[in-house]
C-alpha cells in the first residue's frame, strides 16, 4: 500500500492511506475497540508517530458531483430528516474556512462557486424536516421541545445524605433509580445501607449512564454509582472479545533492525526489518529475520505472535541459532524436562503448605466494602478477579501464597491496599517489603492517601529516615500501635518485631532470565 486512497485489513490490523495525510495510518484493534493509532512509513512499515486521532477523507475529484439545478436532498431520499448541532456556529466556521481558501487558493478550480452556493444549500436543507440541537437556532422553529431535566445532586460518598435524598424524592412521588453495569457495586451499596440500618431498598438498573439526572416530567431521579462514589466513569464496549487469536503489534513497535528476536519454532535470530514480498500472488508485509550463516527467514505479519524480543540478563550477545538445525529443538526439550522437575518440587512444597493451618480471616466488613467502593476508577476484569482470589485465600484456613503479576499501571498497588486493609480489619499487622528506598516512600504516600479516611495507621522505614524516626516506628510496630509497615530489607533485621503479623506483601520487579 503506497498510494492515497488504498487500505488493507489483516486480522486486527487496518491500514488506511487517507488523502488528508502524507503517510498512511495503522489501526490496531482489540475486538471492536481501537487500541492504538499510528502513522507509519509504507516502505519500512515502521511507525513514525503515535496519534490520538486520524482523519480519513475521500478523493474530492472522484466524489459525487452535483449537476446544475440538482437538489442536494435528492441524494438523501424522500422526506429526509436532517439533524444539526449548533448549525449557526458550523455555518460560521465553514464561511471562514472558505474565505481562507479563496484568499490562498491557486487552484484552477474556482472555490468562490462553493462559497456562493452555500446559502442555497442551506435553503435546500430547510425544505426537509430539520431537528436542531442548540441554544441558538438558524431556522425558525415550528415546534419547540423543552426537556424538564436537572443534573444529579452531588453526594460525595455521604451515604446518610444519599438515604435522606432517596426518601425525600420518594415523598415527592419521584422514583429513584441506581444505574450501574457492575452488580458488585450494587452489592456494596446494599451492604453499606444495611450497616447503616437504613431500611431502604435500592432499585438498581444494570445499565451505564455517563451522568445522573432528575426528570421532572417523568418523575424519575436517576443516580449513577460512579458519581455517588466520586469515581471516574469508564464506558465499556457492547461485548467483551477474547484476545486469543488476535494479532498484536506491540512487540514489533519496540524492535529495531539489529535487535535479537526469538522465533518459537526456529530459535534466536536477528531482526532485519520489514519487507514486502509476494505470497500466493499477492504483495504482503513480512518480517525478515537473519540466522546463522546469513540464512534469512521471512515471517508473515499475521504470524507475529510467534516472535518476541530476546531478553537476557547479561550484556553479552546471545548465540544465534542455525536455521533448520537441531540445537533449538534440543534446548526446548531439555528446558521442558527441567520445568517438569521444578513443577514436581513445587507440587511437594504446596502439598506440605496445604496441610498446614493458618489464620482464617473473616468475610468483608462494612469498612472493607466502603474502601473498595471509594476507588476512583472502575475495576478492570483482572483487578476484580485478583481481588476475588486473594479474599478467597485469606478467608480459607490454609496459609495464603499468591503471585499477582502485571505491568506498570495495571492496578497491582490497589490490590495490595485492599488485601492489607482486610488484614487490618481483623486486628492483624501487615508488612510490605519493597526493593528500593524510593519505592518504599512512594508506597507509603499511596497507602497513606488511600487509607486516610479509615481507622488504619501506616508508616515506613528506609535509609532516608533518621535513626530516631526508625526507632520510634519499630517501637510502635512492636507495641501494636502501627498497622501497616513499609520498608526495604531493613524490615528483615533483628530489630523488627511485630505484635501480631498477619500478612506479608512482597513487591518485587519481574526479572526474565535467559
Tab-separated table of C-alpha atoms in Angstrom:
chain	number	residue	atom	x	y	z
A	1	UNK	CA	0.000	0.000	0.000
A	2	UNK	CA	1.813	3.120	-1.208
A	3	UNK	CA	-0.841	5.447	-2.654
A	4	UNK	CA	-3.557	7.588	-1.110
A	5	UNK	CA	-6.994	6.007	-1.297
A	6	UNK	CA	-5.749	2.476	-0.578
A	7	UNK	CA	-6.430	0.356	2.501
A	8	UNK	CA	-5.783	-3.162	3.764
A	9	UNK	CA	-7.264	-5.335	6.530
A	10	UNK	CA	-5.274	-8.132	8.208
A	11	UNK	CA	-6.952	-9.640	11.233
A	12	UNK	CA	-6.946	-6.982	13.942
A	13	UNK	CA	-4.917	-4.501	11.862
A	14	UNK	CA	-6.378	-1.926	9.481
A	15	UNK	CA	-4.108	0.245	7.318
A	16	UNK	CA	-5.588	3.381	5.735
A	17	UNK	CA	-3.945	5.851	3.359
A	18	UNK	CA	-6.086	8.969	3.506
A	19	UNK	CA	-5.966	11.874	1.076
A	20	UNK	CA	-5.673	14.090	4.158
A	21	UNK	CA	-2.236	12.745	5.182
A	22	UNK	CA	1.229	12.403	3.698
A	23	UNK	CA	1.671	8.971	5.321
A	24	UNK	CA	-0.799	6.118	5.980
A	25	UNK	CA	-2.139	5.292	9.426
A	26	UNK	CA	-2.420	1.906	11.115
A	27	UNK	CA	-5.242	0.969	13.480
A	28	UNK	CA	-4.653	-1.858	15.948
A	29	UNK	CA	-7.922	-3.350	17.202
A	30	UNK	CA	-8.905	-5.376	20.242
A	31	UNK	CA	-12.321	-6.672	19.304
A	32	UNK	CA	-14.346	-3.555	18.480
A	33	UNK	CA	-12.023	-1.227	20.396
A	34	UNK	CA	-9.168	0.716	18.780
A	35	UNK	CA	-6.105	0.175	20.981
A	36	UNK	CA	-3.702	2.398	19.042
A	37	UNK	CA	-3.456	4.683	16.005
A	38	UNK	CA	-0.021	5.103	14.443
A	39	UNK	CA	1.363	6.821	11.390
A	40	UNK	CA	3.840	4.582	9.567
A	41	UNK	CA	6.273	4.546	6.670
A	42	UNK	CA	4.819	2.433	3.830
A	43	UNK	CA	8.332	1.400	2.731
A	44	UNK	CA	9.858	0.239	6.039
A	45	UNK	CA	6.451	-0.449	7.678
A	46	UNK	CA	7.814	1.091	10.891
A	47	UNK	CA	5.826	3.598	12.948
A	48	UNK	CA	6.823	7.250	12.700
A	49	UNK	CA	4.337	8.802	15.117
A	50	UNK	CA	1.657	7.799	17.614
A	51	UNK	CA	-1.657	9.584	17.012
A	52	UNK	CA	-4.622	10.396	19.234
A	53	UNK	CA	-6.992	10.520	16.260
A	54	UNK	CA	-6.894	10.083	12.490
A	55	UNK	CA	-8.793	11.709	9.644
A	56	UNK	CA	-9.954	9.829	6.559
A	57	UNK	CA	-11.298	11.859	3.628
A	58	UNK	CA	-12.270	10.794	0.085
A	59	UNK	CA	-10.721	11.965	-3.161
A	60	UNK	CA	-12.736	15.083	-3.968
A	61	UNK	CA	-12.136	14.678	-7.686
A	62	UNK	CA	-13.792	11.255	-7.634
A	63	UNK	CA	-16.666	12.089	-5.286
A	64	UNK	CA	-20.209	12.524	-6.500
A	65	UNK	CA	-20.580	15.812	-8.351
A	66	UNK	CA	-23.940	17.575	-8.440
A	67	UNK	CA	-25.072	18.906	-11.764
A	68	UNK	CA	-26.520	22.390	-12.060
A	69	UNK	CA	-30.038	22.524	-10.731
A	70	UNK	CA	-29.761	19.241	-8.830
A	71	UNK	CA	-31.232	19.391	-5.339
A	72	UNK	CA	-28.801	18.106	-2.714
A	73	UNK	CA	-31.696	16.424	-0.917
A	74	UNK	CA	-32.170	14.099	-3.909
A	75	UNK	CA	-29.242	12.148	-2.525
A	76	UNK	CA	-30.975	11.787	0.850
A	77	UNK	CA	-34.141	10.094	-0.389
A	78	UNK	CA	-37.742	11.119	0.125
A	79	UNK	CA	-38.809	13.061	3.222
A	80	UNK	CA	-35.334	13.195	4.803
A	81	UNK	CA	-34.757	14.191	8.409
A	82	UNK	CA	-31.714	16.435	8.941
A	83	UNK	CA	-30.304	16.735	12.470
A	84	UNK	CA	-27.887	19.533	13.311
A	85	UNK	CA	-25.959	20.586	16.389
A	86	UNK	CA	-25.051	24.287	16.671
A	87	UNK	CA	-25.740	24.925	12.978
A	88	UNK	CA	-25.112	28.696	13.206
A	89	UNK	CA	-21.665	28.022	14.634
A	90	UNK	CA	-20.950	25.388	11.947
A	91	UNK	CA	-22.009	27.760	9.126
A	92	UNK	CA	-19.756	30.473	10.541
A	93	UNK	CA	-16.782	28.103	10.594
A	94	UNK	CA	-17.464	26.949	7.020
A	95	UNK	CA	-17.667	30.523	5.763
A	96	UNK	CA	-14.406	31.474	7.472
A	97	UNK	CA	-12.716	28.389	6.044
A	98	UNK	CA	-13.954	29.127	2.527
A	99	UNK	CA	-12.778	32.720	2.784
A	100	UNK	CA	-9.338	31.451	3.764
A	101	UNK	CA	-9.328	29.054	0.794
A	102	UNK	CA	-10.344	31.883	-1.568
A	103	UNK	CA	-7.524	34.109	-0.306
A	104	UNK	CA	-4.857	31.408	-0.525
A	105	UNK	CA	-6.082	29.319	-3.462
A	106	UNK	CA	-4.002	28.949	-6.635
A	107	UNK	CA	-6.098	26.004	-7.860
A	108	UNK	CA	-7.547	26.101	-11.350
A	109	UNK	CA	-10.968	25.323	-9.846
A	110	UNK	CA	-12.816	28.385	-8.638
A	111	UNK	CA	-13.586	27.985	-4.883
A	112	UNK	CA	-15.901	31.004	-4.944
A	113	UNK	CA	-18.510	28.768	-6.551
A	114	UNK	CA	-18.747	26.791	-3.343
A	115	UNK	CA	-18.805	29.994	-1.320
A	116	UNK	CA	-21.768	31.452	-3.197
A	117	UNK	CA	-23.643	28.122	-3.311
A	118	UNK	CA	-23.507	27.664	0.478
A	119	UNK	CA	-26.643	29.772	1.244
A	120	UNK	CA	-28.556	27.890	-1.457
A	121	UNK	CA	-27.513	24.545	0.032
A	122	UNK	CA	-28.711	25.688	3.465
A	123	UNK	CA	-32.042	26.766	1.978
A	124	UNK	CA	-32.431	23.355	0.336
A	125	UNK	CA	-31.888	21.701	3.704
A	126	UNK	CA	-34.601	23.880	5.216
A	127	UNK	CA	-37.141	22.228	2.901
A	128	UNK	CA	-36.588	18.968	4.763
A	129	UNK	CA	-37.566	18.116	8.328
A	130	UNK	CA	-34.824	19.736	10.405
A	131	UNK	CA	-34.131	18.973	14.057
A	132	UNK	CA	-31.776	21.464	15.679
A	133	UNK	CA	-29.963	20.855	18.976
A	134	UNK	CA	-28.649	24.214	20.086
A	135	UNK	CA	-29.175	27.214	22.288
A	136	UNK	CA	-29.260	29.308	19.078
A	137	UNK	CA	-31.326	28.379	16.034
A	138	UNK	CA	-30.686	29.014	12.354
A	139	UNK	CA	-34.183	28.168	11.140
A	140	UNK	CA	-37.422	29.493	12.538
A	141	UNK	CA	-38.823	26.618	14.636
A	142	UNK	CA	-42.393	25.474	14.251
A	143	UNK	CA	-42.186	23.242	17.338
A	144	UNK	CA	-40.023	23.693	20.416
A	145	UNK	CA	-39.350	20.795	22.747
A	146	UNK	CA	-38.211	21.588	26.256
A	147	UNK	CA	-36.781	18.851	28.438
A	148	UNK	CA	-37.517	19.320	32.117
A	149	UNK	CA	-34.346	17.774	33.473
A	150	UNK	CA	-31.811	18.719	36.124
A	151	UNK	CA	-28.383	17.239	36.974
A	152	UNK	CA	-27.945	14.761	39.781
A	153	UNK	CA	-27.239	16.427	43.128
A	154	UNK	CA	-23.687	15.753	44.454
A	155	UNK	CA	-23.441	13.069	47.131
A	156	UNK	CA	-19.649	12.896	47.765
A	157	UNK	CA	-19.819	9.464	49.407
A	158	UNK	CA	-22.115	10.788	52.136
A	159	UNK	CA	-24.387	7.760	52.387
A	160	UNK	CA	-26.615	9.193	55.099
A	161	UNK	CA	-27.279	12.135	52.776
A	162	UNK	CA	-27.963	9.670	49.947
A	163	UNK	CA	-30.548	7.796	52.028
A	164	UNK	CA	-32.236	11.042	53.035
A	165	UNK	CA	-32.244	12.145	49.368
A	166	UNK	CA	-33.896	8.912	48.250
A	167	UNK	CA	-36.579	9.217	50.900
A	168	UNK	CA	-37.132	12.889	50.035
A	169	UNK	CA	-37.653	12.304	46.300
A	170	UNK	CA	-39.996	9.404	47.031
A	171	UNK	CA	-42.113	11.705	49.191
A	172	UNK	CA	-42.429	13.915	46.079
A	173	UNK	CA	-43.638	10.856	44.101
A	174	UNK	CA	-40.349	10.542	42.189
A	175	UNK	CA	-38.850	7.132	41.507
A	176	UNK	CA	-35.132	6.936	42.481
A	177	UNK	CA	-33.047	4.554	40.361
A	178	UNK	CA	-29.401	3.474	40.653
A	179	UNK	CA	-27.674	2.887	37.307
A	180	UNK	CA	-24.615	0.620	37.232
A	181	UNK	CA	-23.131	-2.033	34.964
A	182	UNK	CA	-21.451	-3.663	37.958
A	183	UNK	CA	-23.575	-5.919	40.197
A	184	UNK	CA	-20.671	-5.784	42.660
A	185	UNK	CA	-21.105	-2.047	43.140
A	186	UNK	CA	-24.825	-2.510	43.789
A	187	UNK	CA	-23.972	-5.177	46.377
A	188	UNK	CA	-21.557	-2.740	48.028
A	189	UNK	CA	-24.227	-0.063	48.212
A	190	UNK	CA	-26.757	-2.507	49.661
A	191	UNK	CA	-24.197	-3.653	52.224
A	192	UNK	CA	-23.486	-0.045	53.243
A	193	UNK	CA	-27.231	0.674	53.539
A	194	UNK	CA	-27.701	-2.428	55.692
A	195	UNK	CA	-24.828	-1.468	58.010
A	196	UNK	CA	-26.366	1.988	58.414
A	197	UNK	CA	-29.707	0.358	59.306
A	198	UNK	CA	-31.410	2.492	56.704
A	199	UNK	CA	-34.191	0.010	55.983
A	200	UNK	CA	-34.174	1.309	52.425
A	201	UNK	CA	-34.499	-0.976	49.383
A	202	UNK	CA	-32.487	0.051	46.335
A	203	UNK	CA	-33.942	-0.088	42.824
A	204	UNK	CA	-30.967	-0.914	40.590
A	205	UNK	CA	-30.835	-0.698	36.796
A	206	UNK	CA	-27.929	-2.686	35.352
A	207	UNK	CA	-27.114	-0.204	32.595
A	208	UNK	CA	-24.478	2.504	32.434
A	209	UNK	CA	-25.059	6.259	32.294
A	210	UNK	CA	-22.348	8.865	31.968
A	211	UNK	CA	-24.199	11.199	34.365
A	212	UNK	CA	-27.236	11.062	36.601
A	213	UNK	CA	-30.252	13.341	36.214
A	214	UNK	CA	-33.711	14.185	37.536
A	215	UNK	CA	-36.577	14.223	35.027
A	216	UNK	CA	-39.443	16.306	36.365
A	217	UNK	CA	-41.861	15.300	33.628
A	218	UNK	CA	-41.327	11.540	34.062
A	219	UNK	CA	-40.862	11.805	37.827
A	220	UNK	CA	-37.589	9.885	37.687
A	221	UNK	CA	-34.451	10.520	39.765
A	222	UNK	CA	-31.564	8.670	38.096
A	223	UNK	CA	-28.326	8.232	40.064
A	224	UNK	CA	-25.060	6.667	38.893
A	225	UNK	CA	-22.862	4.664	41.222
A	226	UNK	CA	-19.652	6.284	39.934
A	227	UNK	CA	-20.955	9.761	40.818
A	228	UNK	CA	-22.080	8.591	44.256
A	229	UNK	CA	-18.609	7.174	44.963
A	230	UNK	CA	-16.738	10.023	43.168
A	231	UNK	CA	-15.197	7.597	40.709
A	232	UNK	CA	-14.166	8.086	37.093
A	233	UNK	CA	-16.634	6.772	34.544
A	234	UNK	CA	-15.266	4.235	32.070
A	235	UNK	CA	-17.506	3.467	29.128
A	236	UNK	CA	-17.448	-0.163	28.040
A	237	UNK	CA	-17.903	-1.661	24.621
A	238	UNK	CA	-21.042	-3.657	23.901
A	239	UNK	CA	-19.430	-7.041	24.349
A	240	UNK	CA	-16.161	-8.441	25.540
A	241	UNK	CA	-13.909	-10.072	22.978
A	242	UNK	CA	-11.253	-12.603	23.777
A	243	UNK	CA	-7.707	-11.605	22.932
A	244	UNK	CA	-6.800	-15.131	21.858
A	245	UNK	CA	-6.106	-15.345	18.155
A	246	UNK	CA	-5.826	-11.577	17.675
A	247	UNK	CA	-2.683	-10.026	16.223
A	248	UNK	CA	-0.672	-7.570	18.306
A	249	UNK	CA	1.914	-5.099	17.051
A	250	UNK	CA	3.260	-4.159	20.476
A	251	UNK	CA	6.372	-6.317	20.178
A	252	UNK	CA	7.043	-5.131	16.650
A	253	UNK	CA	6.793	-1.453	17.631
A	254	UNK	CA	9.688	-1.933	20.071
A	255	UNK	CA	12.006	-3.678	17.603
A	256	UNK	CA	14.849	-2.005	15.739
A	257	UNK	CA	16.970	-3.535	12.956
A	258	UNK	CA	19.763	-5.470	14.633
A	259	UNK	CA	17.776	-6.469	17.725
A	260	UNK	CA	17.793	-10.131	18.686
A	261	UNK	CA	14.457	-11.931	18.484
A	262	UNK	CA	13.208	-15.404	19.309
A	263	UNK	CA	11.011	-17.398	16.942
A	264	UNK	CA	9.118	-20.114	18.767
A	265	UNK	CA	9.952	-22.686	16.077
A	266	UNK	CA	13.428	-21.642	14.908
A	267	UNK	CA	15.132	-20.008	17.879
A	268	UNK	CA	17.253	-16.870	18.258
A	269	UNK	CA	17.875	-14.685	15.211
A	270	UNK	CA	18.473	-11.054	14.328
A	271	UNK	CA	15.671	-8.722	13.270
A	272	UNK	CA	16.401	-7.097	9.889
A	273	UNK	CA	13.267	-5.032	9.386
A	274	UNK	CA	10.107	-5.430	7.316
A	275	UNK	CA	9.876	-6.211	3.639
A	276	UNK	CA	7.081	-6.567	1.112
A	277	UNK	CA	7.216	-9.901	-0.654
A	278	UNK	CA	4.879	-11.793	-2.936
A	279	UNK	CA	2.888	-14.574	-1.301
A	280	UNK	CA	0.271	-16.561	-3.216
A	281	UNK	CA	0.303	-13.928	-5.937
A	282	UNK	CA	-0.258	-11.023	-3.536
A	283	UNK	CA	2.147	-8.475	-2.074
A	284	UNK	CA	2.202	-8.822	1.717
A	285	UNK	CA	4.234	-7.471	4.634
A	286	UNK	CA	6.791	-9.889	6.093
A	287	UNK	CA	9.289	-9.773	8.951
A	288	UNK	CA	12.855	-10.574	7.922
A	289	UNK	CA	14.994	-12.494	10.444
A	290	UNK	CA	18.633	-13.408	9.844
A	291	UNK	CA	20.056	-16.620	11.311
A	292	UNK	CA	23.493	-18.250	11.340
A	293	UNK	CA	25.401	-18.330	8.020
A	294	UNK	CA	23.297	-15.342	6.823
A	295	UNK	CA	20.248	-17.545	6.301
A	296	UNK	CA	17.034	-15.496	6.079
A	297	UNK	CA	13.569	-16.325	7.348
A	298	UNK	CA	10.522	-14.329	6.210
A	299	UNK	CA	7.599	-14.410	8.616
A	300	UNK	CA	4.168	-13.184	7.538
A	301	UNK	CA	2.969	-10.349	9.741
A	302	UNK	CA	-0.111	-12.460	10.547
A	303	UNK	CA	2.260	-14.836	12.422
A	304	UNK	CA	3.664	-12.048	14.569
A	305	UNK	CA	2.559	-13.875	17.730
A	306	UNK	CA	5.350	-16.410	17.163
A	307	UNK	CA	8.051	-13.771	17.596
A	308	UNK	CA	9.234	-11.996	20.747
A	309	UNK	CA	12.161	-9.782	21.620
A	310	UNK	CA	15.121	-11.587	23.152
A	311	UNK	CA	15.604	-10.809	26.846
A	312	UNK	CA	18.823	-11.751	28.612
A	313	UNK	CA	20.404	-10.988	31.987
A	314	UNK	CA	23.863	-10.116	30.630
A	315	UNK	CA	25.279	-7.604	28.215
A	316	UNK	CA	26.806	-10.282	26.001
A	317	UNK	CA	25.047	-11.012	22.679
A	318	UNK	CA	23.301	-14.402	22.516
A	319	UNK	CA	24.325	-17.290	20.319
A	320	UNK	CA	22.367	-17.195	17.058
A	321	UNK	CA	20.752	-20.470	16.057
A	322	UNK	CA	21.208	-22.215	12.757
A	323	UNK	CA	18.103	-22.251	10.610
A	324	UNK	CA	16.942	-25.855	10.270
A	325	UNK	CA	19.357	-27.143	12.942
A	326	UNK	CA	18.585	-29.347	15.953
A	327	UNK	CA	20.100	-27.105	18.642
A	328	UNK	CA	16.929	-25.103	19.283
A	329	UNK	CA	14.736	-28.215	19.345
A	330	UNK	CA	17.080	-29.946	21.802
A	331	UNK	CA	17.202	-26.850	24.015
A	332	UNK	CA	13.404	-26.695	24.177
A	333	UNK	CA	13.250	-30.400	25.042
A	334	UNK	CA	15.803	-30.039	27.878
A	335	UNK	CA	14.038	-26.930	29.176
A	336	UNK	CA	10.708	-28.756	29.279
A	337	UNK	CA	12.321	-31.561	31.288
A	338	UNK	CA	13.784	-29.065	33.770
A	339	UNK	CA	10.425	-27.337	34.098
A	340	UNK	CA	8.814	-30.686	34.918
A	341	UNK	CA	11.377	-31.273	37.690
A	342	UNK	CA	10.730	-27.820	39.134
A	343	UNK	CA	6.985	-28.449	38.918
A	344	UNK	CA	7.352	-31.694	40.899
A	345	UNK	CA	9.238	-29.878	43.661
A	346	UNK	CA	6.630	-27.123	43.735
A	347	UNK	CA	3.815	-29.666	43.984
A	348	UNK	CA	5.517	-31.284	47.003
A	349	UNK	CA	6.053	-27.869	48.607
A	350	UNK	CA	2.464	-26.752	48.084
A	351	UNK	CA	1.106	-30.092	49.280
A	352	UNK	CA	3.006	-29.550	52.518
A	353	UNK	CA	1.677	-25.974	52.817
A	354	UNK	CA	-1.849	-27.182	52.104
A	355	UNK	CA	-1.687	-29.495	55.075
A	356	UNK	CA	-0.739	-26.663	57.431
A	357	UNK	CA	-3.220	-24.440	59.231
A	358	UNK	CA	-3.172	-20.674	59.113
A	359	UNK	CA	-5.230	-17.747	60.369
A	360	UNK	CA	-8.675	-17.675	58.791
A	361	UNK	CA	-9.779	-14.108	58.088
A	362	UNK	CA	-13.421	-13.119	58.422
A	363	UNK	CA	-15.633	-12.077	55.472
A	364	UNK	CA	-15.625	-8.454	54.363
A	365	UNK	CA	-16.766	-5.828	56.813
A	366	UNK	CA	-18.568	-2.564	56.148
A	367	UNK	CA	-15.190	-0.758	56.134
A	368	UNK	CA	-13.753	-3.105	53.502
A	369	UNK	CA	-16.795	-2.567	51.311
A	370	UNK	CA	-16.536	1.215	51.628
A	371	UNK	CA	-12.788	1.173	50.851
A	372	UNK	CA	-13.266	-0.747	47.611
A	373	UNK	CA	-16.245	1.361	46.597
A	374	UNK	CA	-14.208	4.543	47.092
A	375	UNK	CA	-11.649	3.540	44.439
A	376	UNK	CA	-11.595	6.338	41.851
A	377	UNK	CA	-11.579	4.019	38.838
A	378	UNK	CA	-13.737	1.113	37.762
A	379	UNK	CA	-12.077	-2.246	38.356
A	380	UNK	CA	-10.688	-3.946	35.299
A	381	UNK	CA	-11.695	-7.611	34.863
A	382	UNK	CA	-8.207	-8.651	36.038
A	383	UNK	CA	-8.429	-6.458	39.128
A	384	UNK	CA	-11.846	-7.858	40.023
A	385	UNK	CA	-10.571	-11.434	39.558
A	386	UNK	CA	-7.427	-10.806	41.637
A	387	UNK	CA	-9.499	-9.219	44.425
A	388	UNK	CA	-11.878	-12.183	44.487
A	389	UNK	CA	-8.979	-14.677	44.524
A	390	UNK	CA	-6.987	-13.150	47.400
A	391	UNK	CA	-10.141	-12.826	49.521
A	392	UNK	CA	-10.930	-16.479	48.938
A	393	UNK	CA	-7.377	-17.352	50.014
A	394	UNK	CA	-7.437	-15.154	53.125
A	395	UNK	CA	-10.816	-16.477	54.243
A	396	UNK	CA	-9.667	-20.095	53.943
A	397	UNK	CA	-7.992	-21.908	56.874
A	398	UNK	CA	-4.812	-22.553	54.851
A	399	UNK	CA	-1.861	-20.149	54.517
A	400	UNK	CA	-2.085	-17.845	51.509
A	401	UNK	CA	0.698	-17.782	48.925
A	402	UNK	CA	-0.434	-15.884	45.834
A	403	UNK	CA	1.503	-14.271	42.975
A	404	UNK	CA	-0.003	-11.269	41.170
A	405	UNK	CA	1.737	-10.108	38.000
A	406	UNK	CA	1.048	-7.080	35.835
A	407	UNK	CA	2.731	-4.221	34.012
A	408	UNK	CA	3.135	-0.747	35.469
A	409	UNK	CA	-0.224	0.981	35.807
A	410	UNK	CA	-2.311	-2.224	35.819
A	411	UNK	CA	-3.544	-1.649	39.403
A	412	UNK	CA	-1.404	-4.033	41.490
A	413	UNK	CA	-0.971	-1.471	44.276
A	414	UNK	CA	-4.734	-1.130	44.703
A	415	UNK	CA	-4.997	-4.913	45.122
A	416	UNK	CA	-2.250	-4.772	47.777
A	417	UNK	CA	-4.078	-1.961	49.621
A	418	UNK	CA	-7.299	-3.981	49.722
A	419	UNK	CA	-5.539	-7.107	50.983
A	420	UNK	CA	-3.631	-5.132	53.640
A	421	UNK	CA	-6.758	-3.385	54.874
A	422	UNK	CA	-8.647	-6.685	55.074
A	423	UNK	CA	-5.921	-7.971	57.391
A	424	UNK	CA	-6.030	-4.771	59.470
A	425	UNK	CA	-9.825	-5.036	59.952
A	426	UNK	CA	-9.132	-8.440	61.565
A	427	UNK	CA	-6.647	-6.821	64.002
A	428	UNK	CA	-3.589	-8.151	62.158
A	429	UNK	CA	-0.452	-6.258	61.188
A	430	UNK	CA	0.873	-6.090	57.615
A	431	UNK	CA	4.453	-5.866	56.354
A	432	UNK	CA	5.199	-4.689	52.813
A	433	UNK	CA	8.693	-5.426	51.516
A	434	UNK	CA	9.932	-3.355	48.554
A	435	UNK	CA	13.245	-3.433	46.616
A	436	UNK	CA	14.201	0.273	46.732
A	437	UNK	CA	14.084	3.164	49.173
A	438	UNK	CA	12.266	5.371	46.638
A	439	UNK	CA	9.547	2.763	46.172
A	440	UNK	CA	9.117	2.493	49.956
A	441	UNK	CA	8.410	6.206	50.178
A	442	UNK	CA	6.092	6.123	47.149
A	443	UNK	CA	4.107	3.201	48.573
A	444	UNK	CA	3.865	4.943	51.933
A	445	UNK	CA	2.345	8.040	50.316
A	446	UNK	CA	-0.053	5.926	48.247
A	447	UNK	CA	-1.203	3.787	51.192
A	448	UNK	CA	-1.493	6.823	53.468
A	449	UNK	CA	-3.587	8.811	51.000
A	450	UNK	CA	-5.784	5.830	50.126
A	451	UNK	CA	-6.454	4.889	53.781
A	452	UNK	CA	-6.661	8.452	55.104
A	453	UNK	CA	-10.392	8.200	55.926
A	454	UNK	CA	-10.159	4.771	57.571
A	455	UNK	CA	-9.002	3.622	61.042
A	456	UNK	CA	-5.592	2.412	59.898
A	457	UNK	CA	-2.049	3.613	60.708
A	458	UNK	CA	0.726	3.407	58.085
A	459	UNK	CA	4.462	4.102	58.358
A	460	UNK	CA	7.706	3.194	56.629
A	461	UNK	CA	11.440	2.663	57.212
A	462	UNK	CA	14.294	3.272	54.779
A	463	UNK	CA	17.718	4.935	54.769
A	464	UNK	CA	16.185	8.366	54.170
A	465	UNK	CA	14.763	8.382	57.705
A	466	UNK	CA	16.856	9.167	60.750
A	467	UNK	CA	17.760	6.532	63.334
A	468	UNK	CA	15.424	8.220	65.823
A	469	UNK	CA	12.485	8.119	63.401
A	470	UNK	CA	13.103	4.443	62.598
A	471	UNK	CA	13.348	3.502	66.297
A	472	UNK	CA	10.005	5.208	67.024
A	473	UNK	CA	8.383	3.410	64.086
A	474	UNK	CA	9.733	-0.004	65.130
A	475	UNK	CA	8.661	0.595	68.756
A	476	UNK	CA	5.102	1.408	67.635
A	477	UNK	CA	5.163	-1.735	65.484
A	478	UNK	CA	6.212	-3.931	68.405
A	479	UNK	CA	3.578	-2.417	70.713
A	480	UNK	CA	0.817	-2.904	68.141
A	481	UNK	CA	0.254	0.838	67.570
A	482	UNK	CA	1.169	0.510	63.896
A	483	UNK	CA	-0.969	-1.482	61.466
A	484	UNK	CA	0.996	-1.369	58.178
A	485	UNK	CA	4.776	-1.090	57.869
A	486	UNK	CA	6.503	-0.498	54.529
A	487	UNK	CA	10.233	-0.845	54.017
A	488	UNK	CA	13.236	-2.315	52.246
A	489	UNK	CA	15.464	-5.116	53.566
A	490	UNK	CA	15.600	-3.278	56.920
A	491	UNK	CA	12.307	-4.982	57.730
A	492	UNK	CA	14.183	-8.286	57.822
A	493	UNK	CA	16.556	-7.111	60.564
A	494	UNK	CA	16.576	-8.384	64.130
A	495	UNK	CA	15.268	-5.058	65.437
A	496	UNK	CA	11.976	-5.509	63.611
A	497	UNK	CA	9.436	-7.166	65.892
A	498	UNK	CA	5.712	-7.485	65.304
A	499	UNK	CA	2.965	-7.774	67.852
A	500	UNK	CA	0.707	-9.835	65.541
A	501	UNK	CA	1.825	-10.116	61.896
A	502	UNK	CA	-0.925	-11.475	59.666
A	503	UNK	CA	0.134	-10.664	56.107
A	504	UNK	CA	3.404	-10.183	54.220
A	505	UNK	CA	3.333	-8.481	50.803
A	506	UNK	CA	6.482	-8.570	48.664
A	507	UNK	CA	6.635	-6.051	45.816
A	508	UNK	CA	9.431	-7.192	43.528
A	509	UNK	CA	10.392	-6.308	39.989
A	510	UNK	CA	9.900	-9.038	37.409
A	511	UNK	CA	13.141	-10.452	36.044
A	512	UNK	CA	13.432	-12.628	32.944
A	513	UNK	CA	16.492	-14.843	32.813
A	514	UNK	CA	17.932	-16.359	29.654
